[in-house]
Short mmCIF file of C-alpha atoms in Angstrom, two decimals:
data_model
loop_
_atom_site.label_atom_id
_atom_site.label_comp_id
_atom_site.label_asym_id
_atom_site.label_seq_id
_atom_site.Cartn_x
_atom_site.Cartn_y
_atom_site.Cartn_z
CA GLN A 1 132.26 86.89 126.99
CA GLY A 2 129.96 86.20 124.04
CA ALA A 3 128.41 83.16 122.49
CA GLN A 4 127.91 82.86 118.73
CA ILE A 5 124.74 80.98 117.88
CA ALA A 6 123.08 80.02 114.63
CA PHE A 7 119.77 81.87 114.82
CA GLY A 8 116.87 81.53 112.49
CA SER A 9 117.04 80.44 108.91
CA LEU A 10 119.46 81.71 106.28
CA ASP A 11 116.79 82.59 103.73
CA HIS A 12 115.63 85.79 105.45
CA ASP A 13 114.95 88.41 102.74
CA ALA A 14 115.41 91.94 104.08
CA SER A 15 113.69 93.52 101.08
CA LEU A 16 110.32 91.87 101.79
CA PRO A 17 107.57 94.30 102.87
CA VAL A 18 107.37 94.84 106.59
CA GLU A 19 103.88 94.51 108.04
CA VAL A 20 103.03 96.01 111.40
CA THR A 21 99.71 95.28 113.06
CA ALA A 22 98.59 96.83 116.36
CA GLU A 23 95.57 98.11 118.21
CA SER A 24 96.42 101.71 117.51
CA LEU A 25 98.93 103.97 115.83
CA SER A 26 99.28 107.51 117.12
CA VAL A 27 101.14 110.22 115.24
CA ASP A 28 102.25 113.42 116.96
CA GLN A 29 101.16 116.22 114.62
CA GLY A 30 103.87 118.48 115.96
CA ASP A 31 106.93 116.42 115.04
CA GLY A 32 105.45 113.43 113.17
CA THR A 33 106.55 110.79 115.73
CA ALA A 34 104.63 107.56 115.06
CA VAL A 35 104.07 105.00 117.83
CA PHE A 36 102.22 101.69 117.55
CA SER A 37 100.70 100.41 120.79
CA GLY A 38 98.59 97.49 121.95
CA ASP A 39 99.96 93.99 121.11
CA VAL A 40 102.06 95.15 118.22
CA VAL A 41 103.35 92.49 115.80
CA VAL A 42 106.06 93.32 113.27
CA GLY A 43 106.24 90.74 110.51
CA GLN A 44 108.62 90.24 107.61
CA GLY A 45 108.88 86.90 105.89
CA THR A 46 109.13 84.30 108.68
CA LEU A 47 110.20 86.90 111.27
CA ARG A 48 107.70 87.88 113.97
CA LEU A 49 108.59 90.49 116.52
CA SER A 50 105.83 91.23 119.03
CA ALA A 51 105.87 93.92 121.71
CA ALA A 52 103.59 96.21 123.69
CA ARG A 53 104.85 99.36 121.97
CA VAL A 54 106.84 100.07 118.79
CA LEU A 55 108.29 103.46 117.90
CA VAL A 56 108.95 104.23 114.22
CA VAL A 57 112.30 105.97 113.64
CA TYR A 58 112.80 107.43 110.20
CA GLY A 59 116.04 107.68 108.24
CA SER A 60 118.18 110.77 107.82
CA GLY A 61 115.60 112.40 105.52
CA GLY A 62 113.11 112.45 108.40
CA ALA A 63 109.44 111.53 108.11
CA SER A 64 109.02 113.10 104.69
CA SER A 65 111.67 110.77 103.26
CA GLY A 66 109.28 107.91 103.89
CA LYS A 67 112.24 105.69 104.75
CA ILE A 68 112.09 103.87 108.06
CA SER A 69 115.53 103.40 109.58
CA ARG A 70 114.50 101.26 112.57
CA LEU A 71 111.65 100.09 114.76
CA GLU A 72 112.22 100.34 118.50
CA ALA A 73 110.11 97.82 120.38
CA SER A 74 109.60 97.86 124.13
CA GLY A 75 107.50 96.01 126.66
CA SER A 76 107.71 92.16 126.79
CA VAL A 77 109.37 91.80 123.40
CA VAL A 78 109.33 88.34 121.79
CA LEU A 79 111.21 87.57 118.58
CA VAL A 80 110.33 84.41 116.69
CA LEU A 81 112.37 83.37 113.66
CA GLY A 82 111.80 79.96 112.18
CA GLU A 83 111.66 77.68 115.25
CA ASP A 84 114.02 79.83 117.35
CA ALA A 85 112.63 82.37 119.80
CA ALA A 86 114.09 85.08 121.99
CA GLN A 87 112.47 87.33 124.56
CA ALA A 88 113.73 90.50 126.18
CA GLN A 89 112.63 93.83 127.59
CA GLY A 90 113.49 95.81 124.49
CA ALA A 91 114.54 95.33 120.87
CA VAL A 92 115.68 97.55 118.00
CA TYR A 93 115.05 96.24 114.49
CA SER A 94 117.16 98.08 111.92
CA ILE A 95 115.44 97.29 108.65
CA ASP A 96 118.16 98.44 106.26
CA THR A 97 121.00 96.60 107.97
CA ALA A 98 118.68 93.63 108.76
CA THR A 99 119.88 93.39 112.35
CA ILE A 100 117.90 93.05 115.58
CA VAL A 101 119.48 94.03 118.89
CA MET A 102 117.60 92.75 121.94
CA THR A 103 118.49 94.06 125.37
CA GLY A 104 117.43 93.50 128.98
CA ASP A 105 117.23 89.93 130.47
CA VAL A 106 117.43 88.25 127.07
CA LEU A 107 116.38 84.59 127.01
CA LEU A 108 116.99 82.67 123.79
CA THR A 109 115.45 79.24 123.34
CA GLN A 110 116.37 76.78 120.59
CA GLY A 111 114.54 73.54 121.01
CA ASP A 112 115.50 72.40 124.54
CA ASN A 113 118.55 74.63 124.85
CA ALA A 114 118.32 78.05 126.41
CA VAL A 115 120.86 80.86 126.55
CA GLU A 116 120.50 83.85 128.85
CA GLY A 117 122.37 87.16 128.59
CA GLN A 118 121.99 90.92 128.62
CA ARG A 119 122.30 91.65 124.91
CA LEU A 120 121.57 89.60 121.79
CA THR A 121 122.57 90.84 118.34
CA VAL A 122 120.87 88.94 115.51
CA ASP A 123 122.13 89.30 111.94
CA LEU A 124 119.18 88.25 109.82
CA ASN A 125 121.11 87.99 106.57
CA ARG A 126 123.79 85.70 108.00
CA GLY A 127 121.36 83.92 110.29
CA THR A 128 123.60 84.30 113.34
CA GLY A 129 123.05 85.60 116.88
CA ALA A 130 125.70 86.89 119.30
CA MET A 131 124.79 86.90 122.99
CA GLU A 132 126.74 89.09 125.38
CA GLY A 133 126.69 90.02 129.07
CA ARG A 134 126.68 87.32 131.81
CA VAL A 135 125.85 84.62 129.30
CA ARG A 136 124.46 81.44 130.84
CA THR A 137 123.70 78.45 128.68
CA VAL A 138 121.34 75.73 129.84
CA LEU A 139 121.71 72.53 127.87
CA THR A 140 119.33 69.67 128.56
CA PRO A 141 121.10 66.38 127.79
CA ALA A 142 119.11 64.24 125.43
CA SER A 143 118.61 61.44 128.06
CA ASP A 144 116.70 63.66 130.53
CA LYS A 145 113.96 64.46 128.05
CA PRO A 146 110.57 63.31 129.48
CA MET B 1 79.46 197.63 74.61
CA ARG B 2 82.51 199.50 73.27
CA SER B 3 83.38 198.78 69.66
CA TYR B 4 86.89 197.90 68.76
CA ASP B 5 88.75 198.74 65.61
CA ASN B 6 90.55 195.45 65.21
CA ALA B 7 89.20 191.91 64.84
CA TYR B 8 91.27 190.54 67.67
CA SER B 9 89.68 192.77 70.32
CA ARG B 10 86.25 192.02 68.95
CA PHE B 11 86.98 188.32 69.17
CA ILE B 12 88.11 188.66 72.78
CA ALA B 13 85.01 190.66 73.72
CA ALA B 14 82.77 188.00 72.14
CA ALA B 15 84.74 185.23 73.83
CA LYS B 16 84.20 186.86 77.21
CA ILE B 17 80.49 186.23 76.72
CA VAL B 18 80.40 182.94 74.78
CA PHE B 19 82.91 180.93 76.81
CA PRO B 20 81.23 181.31 80.24
CA LEU B 21 77.87 180.43 78.70
CA ALA B 22 79.39 177.32 77.08
CA ALA B 23 80.92 176.36 80.42
CA LEU B 24 77.57 176.77 82.14
CA GLY B 25 75.96 174.58 79.52
CA LEU B 26 78.57 171.84 79.89
CA LEU B 27 78.26 171.91 83.66
CA SER B 28 74.51 171.56 83.57
CA THR B 29 74.74 168.34 81.52
CA LEU B 30 76.46 166.83 84.52
CA PHE B 31 73.18 166.85 86.46
CA MET B 32 70.38 166.94 84.00
CA ILE B 33 71.24 164.03 81.71
CA SER B 34 71.96 161.16 84.16
CA ARG B 35 73.58 157.97 82.89
CA ASP B 36 70.85 155.38 82.31
CA HIS B 37 71.67 152.02 83.80
CA GLY B 38 71.26 148.77 82.05
CA SER B 39 68.66 149.42 79.44
CA ALA B 40 71.07 150.31 76.69
CA GLY B 41 74.20 148.99 78.49
CA ASN B 42 75.25 145.24 78.42
CA GLY B 43 73.20 142.86 80.68
CA ASP B 44 76.07 140.70 81.97
CA GLY B 45 77.05 143.09 84.70
CA LEU B 46 74.88 141.06 87.11
CA PRO B 47 76.74 138.15 88.84
CA TYR B 48 73.66 135.88 88.85
CA ALA B 49 71.61 134.80 85.90
CA LYS B 50 67.88 135.27 86.40
CA VAL B 51 67.14 131.53 86.57
CA GLU B 52 69.71 131.05 89.35
CA ILE B 53 68.13 133.79 91.39
CA ASP B 54 64.77 132.06 91.26
CA ASP B 55 66.48 128.80 92.15
CA LEU B 56 68.22 130.40 95.10
CA LEU B 57 65.00 132.02 96.28
CA ARG B 58 62.88 128.91 95.94
CA GLN B 59 65.34 126.70 97.81
CA GLN B 60 66.61 129.29 100.20
CA ARG B 61 70.08 128.28 99.00
CA LEU B 62 73.27 130.08 99.89
CA GLY B 63 75.77 130.47 97.08
CA ALA B 64 79.40 129.68 98.12
CA PRO B 65 78.85 129.88 101.91
CA ASN B 66 81.81 129.83 104.22
CA TYR B 67 82.41 129.58 107.97
CA ALA B 68 85.45 130.62 109.95
CA GLY B 69 85.96 130.22 113.66
CA VAL B 70 88.40 129.27 116.39
CA THR B 71 87.91 126.33 118.75
CA ARG B 72 88.26 126.65 122.50
CA ASP B 73 91.79 125.24 122.35
CA GLY B 74 92.89 127.63 119.66
CA THR B 75 92.48 125.74 116.38
CA ALA B 76 91.40 127.97 113.49
CA ILE B 77 88.70 126.28 111.41
CA SER B 78 87.60 127.60 108.04
CA MET B 79 84.93 125.80 106.04
CA ARG B 80 83.44 126.54 102.65
CA ALA B 81 81.17 124.81 100.19
CA ASP B 82 79.88 125.33 96.67
CA SER B 83 76.36 125.82 97.95
CA ALA B 84 74.35 125.20 101.09
CA ARG B 85 70.70 125.14 101.97
CA SER B 86 68.94 124.89 105.32
CA ASP B 87 67.21 121.64 106.20
CA PRO B 88 63.49 122.58 106.16
CA ASP B 89 62.34 119.93 108.66
CA ARG B 90 65.29 120.28 111.07
CA PRO B 91 66.07 123.90 112.06
CA GLY B 92 69.73 124.59 112.73
CA ARG B 93 70.84 121.99 110.19
CA GLY B 94 72.22 122.82 106.77
CA GLU B 95 73.20 120.65 103.81
CA ALA B 96 76.21 121.69 101.73
CA GLN B 97 77.71 120.51 98.44
CA ALA B 98 81.45 120.00 97.83
CA MET B 99 82.42 120.85 101.38
CA GLN B 100 86.01 121.84 102.20
CA ALA B 101 87.53 122.59 105.60
CA ARG B 102 90.94 123.65 106.79
CA LEU B 103 92.17 123.33 110.39
CA THR B 104 95.26 125.18 111.61
CA LEU B 105 96.25 123.72 114.96
CA PRO B 106 98.09 125.59 117.72
CA ASP B 107 101.08 123.19 117.43
CA GLY B 108 101.70 124.58 113.96
CA SER B 109 100.32 121.58 112.09
CA SER B 110 97.34 121.81 109.77
CA ALA B 111 94.79 119.52 108.10
CA GLU B 112 92.71 119.95 104.95
CA ILE B 113 89.42 118.07 104.75
CA GLN B 114 87.14 117.70 101.74
CA ALA B 115 84.03 115.68 100.95
CA ASN B 116 81.24 115.55 98.40
CA THR B 117 78.52 116.63 100.80
CA GLY B 118 78.49 118.08 104.28
CA SER B 119 75.85 118.84 106.83
CA ILE B 120 76.33 121.37 109.57
CA ASP B 121 74.44 121.08 112.83
CA THR B 122 74.83 124.39 114.61
CA SER B 123 72.92 123.13 117.67
CA ASP B 124 75.43 120.38 118.56
CA ARG B 125 78.19 122.33 116.80
CA VAL B 126 79.40 119.55 114.53
CA ALA B 127 79.99 119.34 110.78
CA VAL B 128 79.45 115.91 109.22
CA LEU B 129 81.32 115.41 105.93
CA GLU B 130 80.33 112.50 103.73
CA GLY B 131 81.13 110.95 100.39
CA ASP B 132 84.82 110.31 99.54
CA ALA B 133 85.92 112.25 102.57
CA LYS B 134 89.63 112.98 102.43
CA ILE B 135 91.95 114.45 105.03
CA SER B 136 95.52 115.51 104.30
CA THR B 137 97.68 116.55 107.24
CA SER B 138 100.81 118.65 107.26
CA THR B 139 102.64 115.59 108.65
CA GLY B 140 102.22 113.93 105.25
CA TYR B 141 99.23 111.65 105.87
CA THR B 142 96.39 111.44 103.35
CA ILE B 143 93.42 109.63 104.84
CA GLU B 144 90.32 108.43 102.99
CA THR B 145 87.05 107.37 104.57
CA ASP B 146 83.32 107.52 103.91
CA ARG B 147 82.19 109.78 106.68
CA LEU B 148 83.81 111.98 109.27
CA ARG B 149 82.73 114.51 111.87
CA SER B 150 84.53 117.74 112.67
CA ALA B 151 83.58 119.64 115.81
CA PHE B 152 83.48 123.44 116.02
CA ALA B 153 83.81 123.82 119.80
CA ASP B 154 87.14 121.99 120.18
CA THR B 155 89.63 120.26 117.96
CA ASN B 156 88.11 116.87 117.21
CA VAL B 157 88.00 115.27 113.79
CA GLU B 158 86.68 111.72 113.91
CA ALA B 159 86.01 108.99 111.38
CA ASP B 160 84.17 106.11 112.99
CA GLY B 161 84.15 103.91 109.90
CA PRO B 162 87.14 102.12 108.33
CA VAL B 163 89.87 104.39 107.00
CA THR B 164 92.71 103.84 104.57
CA ALA B 165 95.70 106.14 104.62
CA ASN B 166 99.09 106.76 103.07
CA GLY B 167 101.82 108.34 105.10
CA PRO B 168 105.52 108.45 105.88
CA PRO B 169 105.56 104.92 107.38
CA GLY B 170 103.61 103.44 104.44
CA ARG B 171 100.07 102.24 103.63
CA ILE B 172 97.76 102.09 106.63
CA GLU B 173 94.35 100.47 107.15
CA ALA B 174 92.50 101.05 110.40
CA GLY B 175 89.10 100.61 111.97
CA SER B 176 88.68 104.28 112.85
CA MET B 177 90.61 107.49 113.23
CA THR B 178 90.65 110.67 115.33
CA LEU B 179 92.61 113.91 115.19
CA SER B 180 92.44 115.65 118.57
CA ALA B 181 94.41 116.99 121.52
CA ASP B 182 96.47 114.51 123.53
CA PRO B 183 94.44 114.07 126.75
CA SER B 184 97.63 113.75 128.82
CA ASP B 185 99.38 116.74 127.24
CA LYS B 186 97.10 119.54 126.07
CA GLY B 187 99.64 121.22 123.81
CA ARG B 188 100.18 118.06 121.75
CA TYR B 189 97.85 117.00 118.97
CA LEU B 190 97.64 113.37 117.91
CA LEU B 191 96.37 111.71 114.77
CA VAL B 192 95.31 108.32 116.10
CA PHE B 193 94.35 105.30 113.99
CA LYS B 194 92.38 102.90 116.20
CA ASP B 195 90.31 99.71 116.33
CA GLY B 196 93.00 97.61 114.68
CA VAL B 197 95.77 99.10 112.57
CA ARG B 198 97.70 97.43 109.76
CA LEU B 199 100.71 99.07 108.15
CA ILE B 200 102.59 97.87 105.06
CA TYR B 201 106.06 99.32 104.65
CA GLU B 202 107.98 98.62 101.43
CA PRO B 203 111.73 98.85 102.11
CA GLU B 204 113.16 99.91 98.77
CA GLN B 205 116.56 98.14 98.60
#
């Protein structure tokens, strides 16, 4: 079963420039594959996606088209959007469709509430997140707060 | 000599003597009057003007030198420059102007390098290219830096200063850059931007 969650703010602009910082970027001269590695941070507007390794996947026109279809992040991935955060083993950020799919022991935290599952699909334009796969929600009642 | 009654036979008899002599004369001009070179002919047949020859001699300069070789791992390197001269106080070192190099790597990719000046050190088998050094790779990356080194023995192009580049993913700034074989997989060649990389990608909506 899935849980629909409001995730992040509604004013995410998918046409903003995407900035990727990392320790290194290596490009295979044979087929042009580009991989960022070493505390990689993908930023766009208020979105921050950090991971150990990010693979650049180009659109249908291939590398020469210069259009990036998606960024595949792996290795302790953390997504921060506004004051919501989610962590998982892997994430795929499709820039054109402005969606992020996080997979593998996903833990989403909003304030004191936490939701666990296997797969989180975030729609940046609509500001929603759908968690699927053995979803467990942990709500901390207001009175227990220290 | 028999006399003939008609003009035609007389003409033929005379021709039998005159023509061979004329032929002999023509043939002899082939050897005796040789073509004189230069003095009357035009002077611009020579590729170098006199002043440039003195210049070349005084500076021991090479006009349009080029180098071609293959590295141990099979990359073909060809280098050429407008001019080069040997470094008088350091044997084995040469300075070159407007240096250009082209690398054709075994994985089918290639890279063109150019710079204002270049110095070649044949003892440690490295070419240092300086001054608006530019590299353009067949994978669509154009990289600009101040100084880079290109080895002759194996495939290793390295810029240790900051580099800026444009490529398929967008605009890239990095602390340094290398183009060399992948240590873990010899057949693969990697263009690596290191020491902090920043990429800006503009998604055109």
